[in-house]
Coordinates of C-alpha atoms and ligand atoms in Angstrom, one line a residue:
Chain A
M1 CA 27.4 16.0 6.6
N2 CA 25.5 17.1 9.7
A3 CA 22.3 19.0 9.3
T4 CA 23.5 21.7 11.7
T5 CA 26.9 22.5 10.3
F6 CA 28.5 24.1 7.2
M7 CA 25.8 25.5 4.9
W8 CA 23.0 24.7 7.5
A9 CA 24.8 26.8 10.1
L10 CA 24.9 29.6 7.5
Y11 CA 21.1 29.0 6.9
A12 CA 20.4 29.1 10.6
R13 CA 22.4 32.4 10.9
E14 CA 20.4 34.0 8.3
V15 CA 17.1 32.8 9.8
K16 CA 18.2 34.2 13.1
R17 CA 19.0 37.5 11.5
F18 CA 15.4 38.1 10.4
Q19 CA 14.0 36.5 13.6
K20 CA 15.7 39.3 15.5
L21 CA 13.7 41.8 13.6
W22 CA 10.5 39.6 13.4
F23 CA 8.2 42.5 14.3
D24 CA 9.5 44.6 11.4
T25 CA 9.5 41.6 9.2
V26 CA 5.8 41.0 9.5
A27 CA 4.5 44.4 10.6
T28 CA 5.1 46.2 7.2
P29 CA 3.5 43.5 5.0
I30 CA 0.6 43.2 7.2
M31 CA 0.0 46.9 7.2
S32 CA 0.1 47.1 3.4
T33 CA -2.1 44.0 3.1
V34 CA -4.7 45.6 5.2
L35 CA -4.6 48.8 3.3
Y36 CA -4.8 47.1 -0.1
L37 CA -7.7 45.1 1.2
L38 CA -9.5 48.2 2.4
I39 CA -9.0 49.9 -1.0
F40 CA -9.4 47.1 -3.4
G41 CA -11.5 44.5 -1.5
V42 CA -13.9 46.9 0.3
V43 CA -14.2 49.8 -2.0
A44 CA -14.2 47.9 -5.3
G45 CA -15.6 44.7 -3.6
S46 CA -18.8 44.9 -5.6
R47 CA -17.0 43.8 -8.8
S48 CA -17.5 40.2 -9.4
I49 CA -15.2 37.5 -10.6
P50 CA -16.5 34.2 -11.9
G51 CA -16.4 31.5 -9.2
T52 CA -15.0 33.7 -6.3
T53 CA -15.4 37.0 -4.6
Y54 CA -13.2 40.0 -5.6
S55 CA -11.9 40.4 -2.1
A56 CA -10.8 36.7 -1.8
F57 CA -9.3 37.1 -5.3
V58 CA -7.2 40.2 -4.1
Y59 CA -6.4 38.6 -0.8
A60 CA -4.9 35.5 -2.3
G61 CA -2.9 37.8 -4.7
L62 CA -1.7 39.9 -1.8
L63 CA -0.3 36.9 0.0
G64 CA 1.5 35.9 -3.1
M65 CA 2.9 39.4 -3.4
M66 CA 4.0 39.2 0.2
M67 CA 5.8 35.9 -0.4
V68 CA 7.7 37.4 -3.4
N69 CA 8.6 40.6 -1.7
S70 CA 9.9 39.1 1.7
S71 CA 11.8 36.3 0.0
F72 CA 13.5 38.8 -2.4
A73 CA 14.2 41.3 0.4
N74 CA 15.8 38.9 2.8
P75 CA 19.0 38.0 0.9
T76 CA 19.4 41.3 -0.9
F77 CA 19.4 43.2 2.3
A78 CA 21.7 40.8 4.2
L79 CA 24.2 40.5 1.4
I80 CA 24.5 44.2 0.5
L81 CA 24.8 45.1 4.1
S82 CA 27.5 42.5 4.7
K83 CA 29.4 43.9 1.7
N84 CA 29.2 47.4 3.1
V85 CA 30.2 46.3 6.6
G86 CA 32.8 43.9 5.4
T87 CA 31.4 40.8 7.0
I88 CA 31.0 39.2 3.6
I89 CA 34.6 37.9 4.3
D90 CA 33.2 35.4 6.7
I91 CA 31.3 33.5 4.0
Q92 CA 34.2 34.0 1.6
L93 CA 36.6 32.3 4.0
A94 CA 34.3 29.6 5.2
P95 CA 34.6 26.0 3.8
I96 CA 31.3 26.2 2.0
A97 CA 31.0 26.0 -1.7
P98 CA 29.7 29.1 -3.4
W99 CA 26.5 27.3 -4.6
R100 CA 25.7 26.1 -1.1
V101 CA 26.1 29.6 0.1
G102 CA 23.5 30.7 -2.4
I103 CA 21.2 27.9 -1.4
A104 CA 21.5 28.6 2.2
Y105 CA 20.6 32.2 1.8
A106 CA 17.7 31.3 -0.6
L107 CA 16.3 28.7 1.9
A108 CA 16.5 31.4 4.6
A109 CA 14.7 33.7 2.2
F110 CA 12.0 31.0 1.8
T111 CA 11.8 30.6 5.4
R112 CA 11.2 34.2 6.0
G113 CA 8.6 34.3 3.2
V114 CA 6.6 31.5 4.8
F115 CA 7.0 33.0 8.3
T116 CA 5.7 36.3 7.0
V117 CA 2.8 34.9 4.9
V118 CA 1.8 32.5 7.8
V119 CA 1.8 35.2 10.6
A120 CA 0.2 37.8 8.4
G121 CA -2.3 35.3 7.1
I122 CA -3.4 34.4 10.6
I123 CA -3.9 38.0 11.5
T124 CA -5.7 39.2 8.3
I125 CA -7.6 36.1 7.1
W126 CA -10.6 37.2 9.2
F127 CA -11.1 40.1 6.8
I128 CA -12.3 37.6 4.2
P129 CA -15.4 35.7 5.4
G130 CA -15.6 32.1 4.5
I131 CA -12.1 31.8 3.0
A132 CA -10.3 28.4 3.4
I133 CA -7.3 26.9 1.7
Q134 CA -8.6 24.8 -1.2
H135 CA -5.6 22.9 -2.4
P136 CA -2.9 22.8 0.5
L137 CA -0.4 20.8 -1.3
T138 CA -0.4 23.1 -4.3
F139 CA -0.3 26.0 -2.0
L140 CA 2.7 24.6 -0.2
A141 CA 4.5 23.7 -3.4
G142 CA 3.7 27.3 -4.6
L143 CA 5.3 28.8 -1.4
L144 CA 8.4 26.6 -1.7
L145 CA 8.9 27.3 -5.4
T146 CA 8.2 31.1 -5.1
G147 CA 10.2 31.5 -2.0
T148 CA 13.3 29.7 -3.4
E149 CA 12.9 31.3 -6.8
F150 CA 12.8 34.8 -5.4
G151 CA 15.4 33.9 -2.8
M152 CA 17.8 32.9 -5.5
L153 CA 17.0 36.1 -7.4
G154 CA 17.6 38.0 -4.3
V155 CA 21.0 36.2 -3.7
T156 CA 21.9 37.0 -7.2
C157 CA 21.0 40.7 -7.0
G158 CA 22.5 41.0 -3.6
L159 CA 25.8 39.6 -4.8
M160 CA 25.8 41.7 -7.8
M161 CA 24.9 45.1 -6.3
K162 CA 27.2 47.2 -4.3
N163 CA 24.8 49.5 -2.5
F164 CA 21.3 50.0 -1.5
E165 CA 20.6 52.7 -4.2
S166 CA 20.9 50.1 -7.0
L167 CA 18.8 47.8 -5.1
T168 CA 16.0 50.5 -4.8
L169 CA 16.2 51.0 -8.5
V170 CA 15.7 47.4 -9.3
T171 CA 12.9 47.1 -6.8
T172 CA 11.1 50.3 -8.1
F173 CA 11.6 49.9 -11.8
I174 CA 11.5 46.2 -12.2
L175 CA 10.2 44.2 -9.4
Q176 CA 7.3 46.4 -8.4
P177 CA 5.9 46.9 -11.9
M178 CA 6.2 43.2 -12.5
I179 CA 4.2 42.5 -9.3
F180 CA 1.5 45.0 -10.1
L181 CA 1.2 43.6 -13.6
A182 CA 1.1 40.1 -12.4
G183 CA -2.7 39.9 -11.9
V184 CA -2.7 40.6 -8.1
F185 CA -5.7 43.0 -8.4
Y186 CA -7.4 41.7 -11.6
P187 CA -7.6 38.4 -13.5
V188 CA -5.2 38.6 -16.4
S189 CA -7.8 36.8 -18.6
L190 CA -10.1 39.8 -18.3
L191 CA -7.5 42.2 -19.9
P192 CA -8.0 43.3 -23.4
A193 CA -5.6 41.9 -26.1
P194 CA -2.7 42.1 -26.4
W195 CA -2.2 42.7 -22.7
N196 CA -3.6 39.4 -21.6
T197 CA -1.0 37.6 -23.7
V198 CA 1.7 40.0 -22.6
S199 CA 0.9 39.2 -19.0
L200 CA 1.6 35.5 -19.6
F201 CA 5.3 36.4 -20.2
N202 CA 5.4 38.1 -16.9
P203 CA 7.1 35.3 -14.8
L204 CA 5.5 36.7 -11.6
H205 CA 2.0 36.1 -13.0
H206 CA 2.6 32.4 -12.7
N207 CA 3.7 32.6 -9.0
I208 CA 0.6 34.6 -8.2
N209 CA -1.5 32.3 -10.4
L210 CA -0.3 29.1 -8.7
L211 CA -0.6 30.4 -5.2
R212 CA -4.0 31.8 -5.7
Y213 CA -5.1 28.4 -7.2
G214 CA -3.7 26.6 -4.2
M215 CA -5.4 29.1 -1.8
I216 CA -8.9 29.8 -3.3
G217 CA -9.1 27.3 -6.2
Y218 CA -9.3 30.1 -8.8
S219 CA -6.9 30.5 -11.6
D220 CA -6.7 32.5 -14.8
F221 CA -4.2 30.3 -16.4
S222 CA -3.4 26.5 -16.1
P223 CA -1.9 26.1 -12.6
F224 CA 0.0 23.1 -13.8
A225 CA 1.6 25.1 -16.7
S226 CA 2.4 27.8 -14.2
F227 CA 4.1 25.2 -12.0
I228 CA 6.2 24.0 -14.8
I229 CA 7.1 27.5 -15.9
I230 CA 8.2 28.4 -12.4
L231 CA 10.2 25.2 -12.1
L232 CA 12.1 25.8 -15.3
L233 CA 12.8 29.4 -14.4
S234 CA 14.1 28.3 -11.0
V235 CA 16.4 25.8 -12.6
G236 CA 17.8 28.6 -14.9
L237 CA 18.1 31.0 -11.9
F238 CA 19.9 28.4 -9.9
A239 CA 22.5 28.0 -12.6
F240 CA 22.8 31.8 -13.0
M241 CA 23.1 32.3 -9.2
N242 CA 26.0 29.7 -9.0
Q243 CA 27.9 31.5 -11.6
I244 CA 27.4 34.8 -9.8
A245 CA 28.2 33.3 -6.5
A246 CA 31.3 31.6 -7.7
K247 CA 32.5 34.8 -9.3
S248 CA 31.8 37.3 -6.6
L249 CA 32.8 35.2 -3.5
K250 CA 36.2 34.8 -5.2
Q251 CA 38.2 37.0 -7.5
Chain B
M1 CA 55.0 17.4 6.1
F2 CA 54.4 20.9 5.0
A3 CA 51.5 22.8 6.4
L4 CA 51.8 25.2 3.5
E5 CA 53.5 25.0 0.1
V6 CA 53.3 28.1 -2.0
N7 CA 54.8 27.5 -5.5
H8 CA 55.8 30.3 -7.9
I9 CA 52.6 32.3 -7.3
V10 CA 51.8 35.2 -9.5
K11 CA 48.7 37.3 -9.1
T12 CA 47.8 39.8 -11.8
F13 CA 45.0 42.2 -11.0
N14 CA 42.7 43.6 -13.6
D15 CA 41.4 46.7 -12.0
K16 CA 38.8 49.0 -13.4
K17 CA 40.9 50.8 -15.9
K18 CA 42.1 47.4 -17.1
N19 CA 45.6 48.2 -15.8
I20 CA 47.5 45.2 -14.7
V21 CA 49.2 45.3 -11.3
I22 CA 51.5 42.5 -10.3
A23 CA 51.0 42.1 -6.6
D24 CA 53.1 39.0 -6.0
D25 CA 55.7 38.2 -8.5
D26 CA 56.8 34.6 -8.4
V27 CA 56.4 34.2 -4.7
S28 CA 57.3 30.7 -3.3
L29 CA 57.5 29.5 0.3
T30 CA 57.0 26.5 2.4
V31 CA 55.9 26.2 6.0
E32 CA 56.8 23.2 8.0
E33 CA 54.1 21.6 10.2
G34 CA 54.4 22.8 13.8
K35 CA 56.2 26.0 13.1
I36 CA 55.6 29.6 13.7
Y37 CA 56.4 31.4 10.4
G38 CA 56.6 35.1 9.8
L39 CA 55.8 36.9 6.5
L40 CA 57.3 40.4 6.7
G41 CA 57.3 43.4 4.6
P42 CA 56.3 47.1 4.5
N43 CA 52.8 48.2 3.8
G44 CA 51.8 47.4 0.2
A45 CA 54.4 44.7 -0.1
G46 CA 51.7 42.1 -1.0
K47 CA 51.3 40.3 2.4
S48 CA 47.6 40.5 2.5
T49 CA 47.2 39.6 -1.2
L50 CA 49.3 36.4 -0.5
I51 CA 47.1 35.6 2.5
S52 CA 44.0 36.0 0.4
L53 CA 45.5 33.7 -2.2
I54 CA 46.3 31.1 0.5
S55 CA 42.9 31.3 2.1
G56 CA 41.1 30.7 -1.3
I57 CA 39.5 34.2 -1.7
L58 CA 41.8 35.1 -4.6
T59 CA 42.6 32.8 -7.5
P60 CA 46.3 32.8 -8.5
T61 CA 47.0 33.8 -12.1
S62 CA 49.6 31.1 -12.1
G63 CA 51.3 28.8 -9.6
T64 CA 50.0 26.4 -7.0
I65 CA 49.1 26.6 -3.2
S66 CA 48.5 23.6 -1.0
V67 CA 47.6 23.2 2.6
F68 CA 48.8 19.9 4.2
G69 CA 49.0 18.6 0.6
T70 CA 45.5 19.7 -0.5
D71 CA 45.3 22.2 -3.3
I72 CA 43.4 25.3 -2.6
V73 CA 42.2 25.8 -6.1
S74 CA 40.9 22.3 -7.0
Q75 CA 40.0 21.2 -3.4
T76 CA 39.0 24.6 -2.0
V77 CA 36.4 23.5 0.6
E78 CA 38.7 20.7 2.1
A79 CA 41.7 23.0 2.3
K80 CA 39.6 25.7 3.9
K81 CA 38.5 23.3 6.6
M82 CA 42.1 23.1 7.9
M83 CA 42.7 26.7 8.1
G84 CA 41.7 29.4 10.5
I85 CA 42.2 32.9 9.1
V86 CA 42.3 36.2 10.9
P87 CA 41.9 39.0 8.3
Q88 CA 43.7 42.2 8.6
E89 CA 40.5 44.3 8.6
I90 CA 38.3 44.2 11.7
V91 CA 34.7 43.4 10.6
T92 CA 31.8 43.2 13.1
E93 CA 28.3 41.8 12.6
L94 CA 25.9 44.5 13.7
A95 CA 23.0 42.4 14.8
F96 CA 24.6 39.6 16.7
T97 CA 26.1 39.0 20.1
V98 CA 29.5 37.6 20.6
D99 CA 28.0 34.2 21.5
E100 CA 25.9 34.0 18.4
I101 CA 28.7 35.1 16.1
L102 CA 30.9 32.3 17.5
H103 CA 28.0 29.8 17.5
Y104 CA 27.3 30.3 13.8
M105 CA 31.0 30.6 12.9
G106 CA 31.9 27.3 14.6
G107 CA 28.9 25.8 12.8
M108 CA 30.1 27.0 9.4
Y109 CA 33.4 25.4 10.0
G110 CA 31.9 22.2 11.1
V111 CA 31.9 22.2 14.8
P112 CA 28.9 20.0 15.9
L113 CA 26.0 21.8 17.6
E114 CA 26.4 19.9 20.9
E115 CA 30.1 21.0 21.2
R116 CA 29.8 24.6 20.4
K117 CA 28.6 25.9 23.7
D118 CA 31.6 24.5 25.6
R119 CA 34.0 25.5 22.8
I120 CA 32.8 29.1 22.9
G121 CA 33.5 29.2 26.6
E122 CA 37.0 27.9 26.1
V123 CA 37.8 30.2 23.3
L124 CA 36.5 33.3 25.2
R125 CA 38.5 32.3 28.3
D126 CA 41.6 32.1 26.3
L127 CA 41.0 35.6 24.8
D128 CA 39.8 37.1 28.0
L129 CA 36.4 38.0 26.6
E130 CA 34.2 35.9 28.9
E131 CA 32.3 38.9 30.3
K132 CA 31.3 40.0 26.8
R133 CA 29.8 36.7 25.7
Y134 CA 26.1 37.9 25.7
E135 CA 26.9 41.5 24.5
K136 CA 26.3 42.8 20.9
A137 CA 29.7 42.6 19.1
R138 CA 29.4 46.1 17.9
S139 CA 29.5 47.4 21.5
L140 CA 33.1 46.0 22.0
S141 CA 36.1 48.1 22.1
G142 CA 38.6 47.9 19.2
G143 CA 40.9 45.6 21.1
M144 CA 38.1 43.3 22.0
K145 CA 36.9 43.3 18.3
R146 CA 40.4 42.2 17.3
R147 CA 40.3 39.4 19.8
L148 CA 36.9 38.4 18.6
M149 CA 38.4 38.1 15.1
V150 CA 40.8 35.7 16.6
A151 CA 38.1 33.9 18.5
K152 CA 36.2 33.3 15.2
A153 CA 39.2 31.8 13.5
I154 CA 40.0 29.2 16.2
M155 CA 36.5 28.0 17.0
H156 CA 37.1 24.9 14.9
K157 CA 40.7 24.3 16.3
P158 CA 42.3 24.7 12.9
R159 CA 45.6 22.8 12.2
F160 CA 46.9 26.0 10.5
L161 CA 46.3 29.4 11.8
I162 CA 46.9 32.5 9.7
L163 CA 46.9 35.9 11.2
D164 CA 47.2 39.0 9.0
E165 CA 48.8 41.8 11.1
P166 CA 47.1 40.7 14.3
T167 CA 48.8 43.2 16.3
S168 CA 48.7 46.3 14.2
G169 CA 47.0 49.2 16.1
V170 CA 46.7 47.3 19.4
D171 CA 48.2 48.4 22.7
V172 CA 51.2 46.6 24.2
A173 CA 49.3 44.6 26.7
L174 CA 47.0 43.1 24.0
R175 CA 50.0 42.4 21.8
Q176 CA 51.5 40.4 24.6
K177 CA 48.3 38.6 25.0
I178 CA 48.0 37.7 21.3
W179 CA 51.7 36.5 21.3
E180 CA 51.0 34.4 24.4
L181 CA 48.0 32.7 22.7
V182 CA 49.9 32.2 19.5
R183 CA 52.7 30.5 21.3
R184 CA 50.4 28.4 23.4
M185 CA 48.5 27.2 20.3
N186 CA 51.7 26.5 18.6
K187 CA 52.8 24.3 21.6
E188 CA 49.6 22.4 21.3
G189 CA 50.4 21.6 17.7
T190 CA 48.9 24.4 15.6
T191 CA 51.1 25.7 12.7
I192 CA 51.0 29.5 12.5
L193 CA 51.6 31.9 9.8
F194 CA 51.5 35.5 10.6
T195 CA 52.2 38.9 8.8
T196 CA 53.6 42.0 10.3
H197 CA 55.4 45.1 9.5
Y198 CA 56.7 45.2 13.0
L199 CA 60.1 43.5 12.7
E200 CA 60.6 43.1 16.4
E201 CA 57.5 41.0 16.4
A202 CA 59.0 38.4 14.1
E203 CA 62.2 38.4 16.3
Q204 CA 60.1 37.5 19.3
L205 CA 58.0 34.9 17.7
C206 CA 59.4 32.9 14.9
E207 CA 62.3 30.9 13.6
E208 CA 61.7 31.3 9.9
I209 CA 60.7 34.2 7.9
T210 CA 60.1 35.4 4.4
L211 CA 60.6 39.0 3.6
I212 CA 58.7 40.5 0.7
H213 CA 59.0 43.9 -0.8
H214 CA 57.0 45.1 -3.9
G215 CA 55.5 41.7 -4.2
R216 CA 58.8 39.9 -4.4
V217 CA 60.6 37.6 -2.0
I218 CA 63.8 39.4 -1.1
K219 CA 65.0 37.1 1.7
Q220 CA 63.9 33.8 3.1
G221 CA 65.0 31.3 5.7
R222 CA 65.9 30.8 9.4
L223 CA 65.9 34.1 11.2
S224 CA 69.1 33.2 13.0
D225 CA 71.0 32.4 9.8
I226 CA 69.8 35.6 8.1
Q227 CA 71.0 37.4 11.2
K228 CA 74.3 35.7 11.2
E229 CA 74.8 36.3 7.5
F230 CA 74.2 40.0 8.0
S231 CA 76.1 40.4 11.4
E232 CA 79.2 38.8 10.1
N233 CA 79.3 41.3 7.3
V234 CA 79.8 44.4 9.4
V235 CA 81.5 46.0 12.4
T236 CA 79.1 48.5 13.9
F237 CA 80.6 51.4 16.0
E238 CA 79.6 54.8 17.4
L239 CA 81.9 57.8 17.7
F240 CA 82.2 60.8 20.0
R241 CA 83.2 63.1 17.2
P242 CA 81.8 61.8 13.9
D243 CA 83.5 64.4 11.7
V244 CA 86.9 62.6 11.2
T245 CA 88.5 60.9 8.2
H246 CA 87.1 57.5 7.9
L247 CA 88.4 54.0 6.9
P248 CA 87.5 53.2 3.4
H249 CA 84.0 51.8 2.9
V250 CA 82.6 53.0 6.1
S251 CA 79.0 54.1 5.9
K252 CA 76.8 56.0 8.2
Q253 CA 73.6 54.4 9.4
G254 CA 71.8 56.8 11.7
I255 CA 74.1 57.6 14.7
E256 CA 76.1 54.3 13.9
F257 CA 78.8 53.6 11.4
H258 CA 79.1 50.4 9.6
Y259 CA 82.5 48.9 8.4
P260 CA 82.2 46.0 6.0
I261 CA 84.2 42.9 6.8
T262 CA 86.8 42.4 4.1
T263 CA 89.3 39.9 5.6
H264 CA 88.3 38.6 9.0
L265 CA 86.0 39.8 11.8
D266 CA 88.8 40.1 14.4
Q267 CA 91.2 41.6 11.9
N268 CA 88.6 44.4 10.8
M269 CA 87.6 44.9 14.4
S270 CA 91.2 45.8 15.4
E271 CA 91.5 48.0 12.4
V272 CA 88.5 50.0 13.5
I273 CA 90.0 50.2 17.1
Q274 CA 93.4 51.3 15.8
H275 CA 92.0 53.9 13.5
Y276 CA 89.5 55.6 15.7
G277 CA 91.2 55.0 19.1
D278 CA 89.6 56.9 22.0
N279 CA 87.1 58.6 19.7
L280 CA 85.1 55.2 19.8
R281 CA 82.0 55.4 21.9
S282 CA 81.2 51.7 21.3
V283 CA 82.1 48.9 18.8
K284 CA 80.4 45.6 18.1
S285 CA 79.5 43.0 15.6
E286 CA 76.5 41.5 17.2
A287 CA 73.5 40.1 15.3
A288 CA 72.0 42.6 13.0
S289 CA 68.4 43.6 13.8
L290 CA 65.7 42.7 11.2
E291 CA 65.3 46.4 10.8
Q292 CA 68.8 46.8 9.7
I293 CA 68.7 43.8 7.4
F294 CA 65.5 45.0 5.9
L295 CA 67.0 48.5 5.2
K296 CA 69.9 47.0 3.7
L297 CA 67.9 44.6 1.5
T298 CA 65.5 47.2 0.2
A299 CA 68.2 49.7 -0.5
N300 CA 69.5 47.9 -3.6
Ligands
LIG1 N1 42.1 43.8 -5.8 C1 43.2 44.5 -6.1 N2 43.2 45.2 -7.3 C2 44.3 45.8 -7.7 N3 45.5 45.9 -7.0 C3 45.4 45.3 -5.7 C4 44.3 44.6 -5.2 N4 44.6 44.1 -4.0 C5 45.9 44.5 -3.7 N5 46.4 45.2 -4.8 C6 47.7 45.8 -4.9 O1 48.7 44.8 -4.3 C7 49.7 45.5 -3.5 C8 49.8 44.8 -2.2 O2 48.7 45.0 -1.4 P1 48.6 44.2 0.1 O3 48.6 42.8 -0.3 O4 47.3 44.7 0.7 O5 49.9 44.7 0.9 P2 50.3 44.5 2.3 O6 49.2 43.6 3.0 O7 51.6 43.9 2.4 O8 50.3 45.8 3.0 C9 49.2 46.9 -3.4 O9 50.1 47.7 -4.0 C10 47.8 47.0 -3.9 O10 47.7 48.2 -4.7
LIG2 MG1 48.1 43.9 4.6

C-alpha cells in the first residue's frame, strides 16, 4: 500500500481542509492563550508553585488545552459538516475500511493539533521568560498521544452526532468542564481532599500532566503513570471508534 | 464472467418507529461483463436501495452480492476498488476546487500520486469541465456538478461503473453528453449499470434490463425479447370515430386501442381491418414501447 493512496489520501484531504483555514485555525487559540496568560499569568503571577513559576505552569497547561481542543474540533467539525452537506457518501463509497477512515481523521486531527501548538507556541513563548522544553521526547509522545486520543474521540463524536447543536452541548457541558478541572490553572496536588483524588479520575488531567512534564519538567502526578493511563484509554477509544465507524458508515 | 451477481437480496429497514419496510423483496439479477445494463422502475421502486446494497453502503438482510466474483459483504474493500459509483444525490464539497476534489478522490481509490494530474486532465476533458478545473466546486452550475459526480467516480478507471439516475433533472444536451460518455467507456471495456425512470433512456442505451416495482423484479431480460413478447400480443390501432361497437377484448390505451392476439397476428390484423373498415386511422403491431410494457406489467 502506497503512502499517498487510500487512507493516506483521505488523511491528506483532511489536512488540506484545515490548512485552507490555517489563519482561523491558529488565530483563535492564540488569542485565548494570550488572554488567559494575561489574566492568570500576570495578574495572579505572584503565586508560587514549587520548582517553577506560576506563569510557566499555566502556559504549559494552556498549550495542552490547545492540543486537546484543536484535535477534538477538527474531526467533529469535518464529519458533522459532511453529514449535513451529504459528502459523507464519498467516504462511505471509498474502498477504505471504516477503522482506517477513523485513523485517517484522527491523524489529521493530531496534525492540526501539532500545527496549532507549534505556531501558537512560537508566537507566544516570548511571554514566558526563560522557558525551554525540558523533555522533548516526552513532550512529543504527549502530543502524539493526546492528538490521536482526542482525534479519535472527535471522530467518534462526529460520527455519532447529527448536528452542531449536540456538539455544542457536549463541548460546553462535558469537554470544557473536564479541561478546566484538569489542572490547567492550578496543581491538582494543591486541591483539598477529596478533589485532589477526584481529579486523578479526570482523564484529561493526565494529558495536561504529561505535556506539562515534557515541557517544563513539572508534574503533580507521576508522568509515567499518566502516560500508561492515556495509552490504555487510547486503546479503549480506538476499539470504540472502530465500532462506531463500522456502524455509522454502513447500515 | 459476471460483473455483477445479485442473488435473492432482501433488505428490511428498521426505521425509527421500529416499523419494518421491505424495500427489495427477493431481487436477483446478473450483469455480464462488458454490457450496459438498465435498472428501471418508478420513483420509490427500490433502485437506489439496490445500488446502495451493491456499493456496500447497506448490508443486505439476506442474500449475496458479488462484483467480478468478489463478495461485497465479506471482501468489501476489494469489491469497492472495482466499482465507480455515481449516487443519485448531487453532493458538493464546500471548501475544495474541482482539481482538489478529483485529486483526493483519485487517491482514495488508489490512483498513484504521479498519475493523478494527467488523469484529472483526461477526465475533465471527457466531461467538458476543463475550464472549471481550478474553481471552487460549489460555484459550478447544477449540470456541471452532476458531471463532477461522474468525474469523481471514473478517476480510477473502474471496471464497473454504476450510475444512479445520472440524467434526472438535466437538460437534453447534457443528457446526450452523458450517454455518449457511457457508450464510449463501455466500448473501452467498462461494464455499466444505470438506473432510470425515463424508459426511453433504456431503449437508447442498453440491451438488457430489469424492471422493478415496489421492491420486486417484475420483468427481466433482453430488451428486444421483452419488446417482442409484448408486441406480438397485441394489435394497436387508432380510430376516427372511437364510439362504435368494438370487437371483444379490445381495450382503450390513451387514444389507441389494443386488440389482444388470440389466434395469429395476420388473422387478428385482418379481423381488425374488416371490423373497423375506413374508420381506421392507423393500425400496427410494432414493438411495444417500454412505457406500454411497464403500464401493462404494473397494472396487475
Ligand atoms: N433507510 C431507509 N429506511 C426506511 N425505508 C427506506 C430507507 N431507504 C429507502 N427506503 C424505502 O425503500 C423504498 C425504495 O426507495 P429507493 O430505493 O430510494 O427508490 P428509487 O431509487 O427506486 O426511487 C422507498 O419506499 C423508501 O421508503
Ligand atoms: Mg433513487
